[in-house]
Structure formats: structure tokens, C-alpha cells
mmCIF file of C-alpha atoms in Angstrom:
data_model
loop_
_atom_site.group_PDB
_atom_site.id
_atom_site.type_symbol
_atom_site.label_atom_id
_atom_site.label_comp_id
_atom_site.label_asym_id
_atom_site.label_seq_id
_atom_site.Cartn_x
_atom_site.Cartn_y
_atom_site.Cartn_z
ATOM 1 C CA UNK A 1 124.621 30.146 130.192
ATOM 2 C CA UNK A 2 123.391 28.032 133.077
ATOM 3 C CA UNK A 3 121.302 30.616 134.850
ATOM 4 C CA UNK A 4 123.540 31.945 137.223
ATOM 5 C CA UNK A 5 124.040 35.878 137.390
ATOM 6 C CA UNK A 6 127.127 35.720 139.199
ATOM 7 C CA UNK A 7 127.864 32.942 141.644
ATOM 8 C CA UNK A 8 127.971 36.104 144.472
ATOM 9 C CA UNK A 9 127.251 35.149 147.786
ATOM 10 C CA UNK A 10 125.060 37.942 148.519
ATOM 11 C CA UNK A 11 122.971 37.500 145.200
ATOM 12 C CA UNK A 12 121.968 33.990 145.819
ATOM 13 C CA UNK A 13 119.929 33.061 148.621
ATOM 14 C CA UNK A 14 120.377 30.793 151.088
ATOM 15 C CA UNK A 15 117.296 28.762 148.863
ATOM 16 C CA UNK A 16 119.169 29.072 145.539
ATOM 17 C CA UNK A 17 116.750 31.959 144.925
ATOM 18 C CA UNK A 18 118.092 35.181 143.119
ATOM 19 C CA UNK A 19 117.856 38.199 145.189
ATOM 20 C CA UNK A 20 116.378 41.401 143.786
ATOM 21 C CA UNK A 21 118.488 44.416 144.240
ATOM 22 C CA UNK A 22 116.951 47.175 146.812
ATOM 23 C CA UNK A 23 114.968 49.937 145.815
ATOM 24 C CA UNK A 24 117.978 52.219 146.729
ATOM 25 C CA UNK A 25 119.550 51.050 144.170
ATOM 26 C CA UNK A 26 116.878 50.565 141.441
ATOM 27 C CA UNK A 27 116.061 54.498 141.823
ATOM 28 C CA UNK A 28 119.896 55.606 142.833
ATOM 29 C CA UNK A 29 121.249 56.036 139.589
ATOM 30 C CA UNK A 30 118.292 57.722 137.637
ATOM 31 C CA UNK A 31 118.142 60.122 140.883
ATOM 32 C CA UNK A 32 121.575 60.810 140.279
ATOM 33 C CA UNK A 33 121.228 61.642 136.947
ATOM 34 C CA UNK A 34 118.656 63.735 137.680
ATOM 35 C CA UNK A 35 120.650 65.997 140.275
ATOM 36 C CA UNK A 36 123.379 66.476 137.998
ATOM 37 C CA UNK A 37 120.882 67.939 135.482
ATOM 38 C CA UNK A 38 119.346 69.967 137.603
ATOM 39 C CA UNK A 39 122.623 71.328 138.878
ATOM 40 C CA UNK A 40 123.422 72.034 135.242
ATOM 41 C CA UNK A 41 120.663 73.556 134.485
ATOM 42 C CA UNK A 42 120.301 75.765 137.440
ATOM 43 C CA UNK A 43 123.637 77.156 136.248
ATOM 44 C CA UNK A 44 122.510 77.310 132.552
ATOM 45 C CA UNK A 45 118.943 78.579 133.024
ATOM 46 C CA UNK A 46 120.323 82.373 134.435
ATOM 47 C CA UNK A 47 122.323 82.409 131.556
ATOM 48 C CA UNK A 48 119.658 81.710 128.851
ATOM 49 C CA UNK A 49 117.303 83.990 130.783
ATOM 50 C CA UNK A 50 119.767 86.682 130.680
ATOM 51 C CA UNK A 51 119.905 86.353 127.104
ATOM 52 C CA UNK A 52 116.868 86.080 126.398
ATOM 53 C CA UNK A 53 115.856 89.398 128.022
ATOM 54 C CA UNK A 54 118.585 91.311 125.990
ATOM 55 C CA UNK A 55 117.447 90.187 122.939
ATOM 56 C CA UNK A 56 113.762 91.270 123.919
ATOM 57 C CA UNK A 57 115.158 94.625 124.545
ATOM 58 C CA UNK A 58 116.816 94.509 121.540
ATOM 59 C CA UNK A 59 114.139 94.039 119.344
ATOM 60 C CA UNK A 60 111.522 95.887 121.335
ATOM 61 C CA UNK A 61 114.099 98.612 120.012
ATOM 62 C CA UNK A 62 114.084 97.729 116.952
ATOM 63 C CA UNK A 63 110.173 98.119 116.875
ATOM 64 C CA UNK A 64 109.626 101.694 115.841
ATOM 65 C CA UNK A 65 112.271 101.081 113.246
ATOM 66 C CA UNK A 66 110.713 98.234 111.698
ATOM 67 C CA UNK A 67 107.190 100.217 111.443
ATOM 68 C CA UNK A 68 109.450 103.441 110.048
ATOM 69 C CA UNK A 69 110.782 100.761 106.995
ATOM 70 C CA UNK A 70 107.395 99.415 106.785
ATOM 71 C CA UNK A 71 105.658 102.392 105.892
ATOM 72 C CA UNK A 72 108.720 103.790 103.561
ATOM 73 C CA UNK A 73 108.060 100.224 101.685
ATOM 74 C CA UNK A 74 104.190 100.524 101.333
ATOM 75 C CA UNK A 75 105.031 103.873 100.286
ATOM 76 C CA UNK A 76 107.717 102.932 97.728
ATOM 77 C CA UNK A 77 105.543 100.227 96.571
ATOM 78 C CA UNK A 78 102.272 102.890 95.734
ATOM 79 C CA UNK A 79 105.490 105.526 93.976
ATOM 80 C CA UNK A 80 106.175 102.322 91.858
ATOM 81 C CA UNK A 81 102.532 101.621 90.702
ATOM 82 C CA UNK A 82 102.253 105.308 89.707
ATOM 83 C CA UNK A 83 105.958 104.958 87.692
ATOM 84 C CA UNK A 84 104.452 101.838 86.176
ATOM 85 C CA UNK A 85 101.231 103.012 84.780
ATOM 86 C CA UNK A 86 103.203 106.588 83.775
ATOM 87 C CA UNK A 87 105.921 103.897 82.278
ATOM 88 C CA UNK A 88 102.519 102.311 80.262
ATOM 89 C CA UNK A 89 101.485 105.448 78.776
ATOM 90 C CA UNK A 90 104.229 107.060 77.816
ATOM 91 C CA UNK A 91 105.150 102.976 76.047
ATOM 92 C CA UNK A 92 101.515 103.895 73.716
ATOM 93 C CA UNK A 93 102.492 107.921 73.217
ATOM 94 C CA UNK A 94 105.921 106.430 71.660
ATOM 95 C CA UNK A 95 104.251 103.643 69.544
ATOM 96 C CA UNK A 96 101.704 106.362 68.303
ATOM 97 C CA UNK A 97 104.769 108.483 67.623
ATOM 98 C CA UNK A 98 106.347 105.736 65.706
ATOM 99 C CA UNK A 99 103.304 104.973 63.818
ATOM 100 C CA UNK A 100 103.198 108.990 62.421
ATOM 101 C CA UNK A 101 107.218 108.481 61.797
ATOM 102 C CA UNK A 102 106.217 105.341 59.851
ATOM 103 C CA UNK A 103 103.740 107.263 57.758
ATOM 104 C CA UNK A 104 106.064 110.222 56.989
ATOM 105 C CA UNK A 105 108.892 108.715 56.195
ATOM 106 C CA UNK A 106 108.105 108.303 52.249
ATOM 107 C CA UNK A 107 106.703 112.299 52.118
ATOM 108 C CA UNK A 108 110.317 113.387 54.162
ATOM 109 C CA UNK A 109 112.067 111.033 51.329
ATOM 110 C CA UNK A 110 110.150 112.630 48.228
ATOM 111 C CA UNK A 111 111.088 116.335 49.820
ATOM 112 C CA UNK A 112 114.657 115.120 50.214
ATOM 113 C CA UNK A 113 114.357 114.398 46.420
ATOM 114 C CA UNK A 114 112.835 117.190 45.407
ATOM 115 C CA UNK A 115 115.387 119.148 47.288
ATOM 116 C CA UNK A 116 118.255 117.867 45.982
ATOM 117 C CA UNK A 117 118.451 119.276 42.189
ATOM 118 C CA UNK A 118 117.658 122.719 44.107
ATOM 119 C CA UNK A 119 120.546 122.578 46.313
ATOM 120 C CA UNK A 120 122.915 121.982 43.512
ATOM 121 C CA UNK A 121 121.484 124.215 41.318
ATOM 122 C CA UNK A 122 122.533 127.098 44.411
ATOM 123 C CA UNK A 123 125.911 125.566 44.614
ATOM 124 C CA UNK A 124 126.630 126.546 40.998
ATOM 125 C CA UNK A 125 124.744 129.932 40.922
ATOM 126 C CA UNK A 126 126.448 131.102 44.392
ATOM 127 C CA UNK A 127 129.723 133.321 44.088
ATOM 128 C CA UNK A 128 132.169 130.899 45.189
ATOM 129 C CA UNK A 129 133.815 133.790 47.945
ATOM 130 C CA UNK A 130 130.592 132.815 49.934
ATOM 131 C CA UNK A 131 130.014 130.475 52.722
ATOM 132 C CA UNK A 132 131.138 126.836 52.634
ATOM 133 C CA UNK A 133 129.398 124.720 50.174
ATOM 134 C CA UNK A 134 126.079 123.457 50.915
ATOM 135 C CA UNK A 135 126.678 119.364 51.792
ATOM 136 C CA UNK A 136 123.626 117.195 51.090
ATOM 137 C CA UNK A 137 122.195 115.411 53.876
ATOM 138 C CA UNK A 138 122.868 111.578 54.235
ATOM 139 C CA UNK A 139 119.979 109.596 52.308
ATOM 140 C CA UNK A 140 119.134 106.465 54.948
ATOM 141 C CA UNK A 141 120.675 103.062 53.005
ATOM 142 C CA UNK A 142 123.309 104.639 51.503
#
């Protein structure tokens, strides 16, 4: 590389000096580019705006909707409070229940006993034409 651009007669001066191109042509290009954007977007721009202003429209529609579904969710969220703490006391009433069940459990077994020589004691003394025989009720673990 000796320092030459191009060995152009128009580039070098008539002093062995390089030339510097014109302004035309420093700015022409970039200028061009420009245009050809601008022409672009002057064909784009309706387009978007057109868009744009549908999809206002759209959702300025959708407005009274959206306050509708917001006020059925506030609403449904207050409904599922009230189920909750309804869900939390009736939880207690069933563990008190199961508490009482706990404690009868051995007086409903001692009855079953007692019961039992009684209900065979019938079997034998009723006339046999009578109703079905009594069956005993299932004792829990057998």
C-alpha cells in the first residue's frame, strides 16, 4: 500500500494532492436513505394508525365488560371468605362430634353386649311361624 487511492485522474491533483469528494456526494447517499424511509413510512404510518384506532375501539368496548367481571370477582372473592370461615366451623362442630363418638363408643359396645344374650333368649322363646329371625348386628373387628 503506497498511498495511492486509486491512480484516477480526477482524484489526484494536478500537485499530487488527493482531492476530497464534494459535499453532494458526502450527504447524497444518507439523504437517499433517508427518502426511501420516509416514503416507507408514509405508506406504513396510515396503516399502523388505522390499527391502532381499531384496537382502541375495541377495548374501549371491552371497558364496561371488564368492570362487569371485576365486580363479579370481588364479589366471588367476599362469597369465598364467608364459605371459608362456614368451612372452619363446621371442621370444629365435626371434631367435637367425633370427640362425643370417641367417648361413647365403649357405653354403645357394653349395650351391644348386654343385648346380645336378650336377643337370643327371644329367638328361642318366639313361635317359630313369626317374623324372620332376629340377626345380630355386626360387632366392629370382627
Amino acid at each position: 500500500m503506497s498511498g495511492e487511492r486509486s491512480g484516477d485522474a480526477d482524484e489526484l491533483g494536478q500537485q499530487g494532492r488527493l482531492r476530497l469528494p464534494s459535499l453532494g456526494r458526502i450527504l447524497g447517499e444518507p439523504l437517499a436513505d433517508l427518502v426511501a424511509a420516509a416514503a416507507f413510512l408514509r405508506h406504513v404510518l396510515p396503516e399502523i394508525a388505522a390499527d391502532l384506532a381499531a384496537i382502541r375501539s375495541h377495548v374501549g368496548s371491552m371497558d364496561p365488560e371488564m368492570v362487569g367481571m371485576h365486580a363479579s370477582v370481588e364479589r366471588i372473592e367476599g362469597e369465598m371468605g364467608d364459605l371459608n370461615a362456614r368451612i372452619g366451623d363446621l371442621a370444629e362442630r365435626m371434631a367435637a362430634v367425633e370427640r362425643a363418638v370417641v367417648r361413647l363408643e365403649p357405653h354403645v359396645a357394653d349395650v351391644n353386649l348386654a343385648v346380645r344374650p336378650l336377643r337370643r333368649a327371644w329367638a328361642r322363646v318366639r313361635p317359630v311361624h313369626d317374623a324372620d329371625p332376629v340377626q345380630e348386628p355386626e360387632r366392629p373387628g370382627e
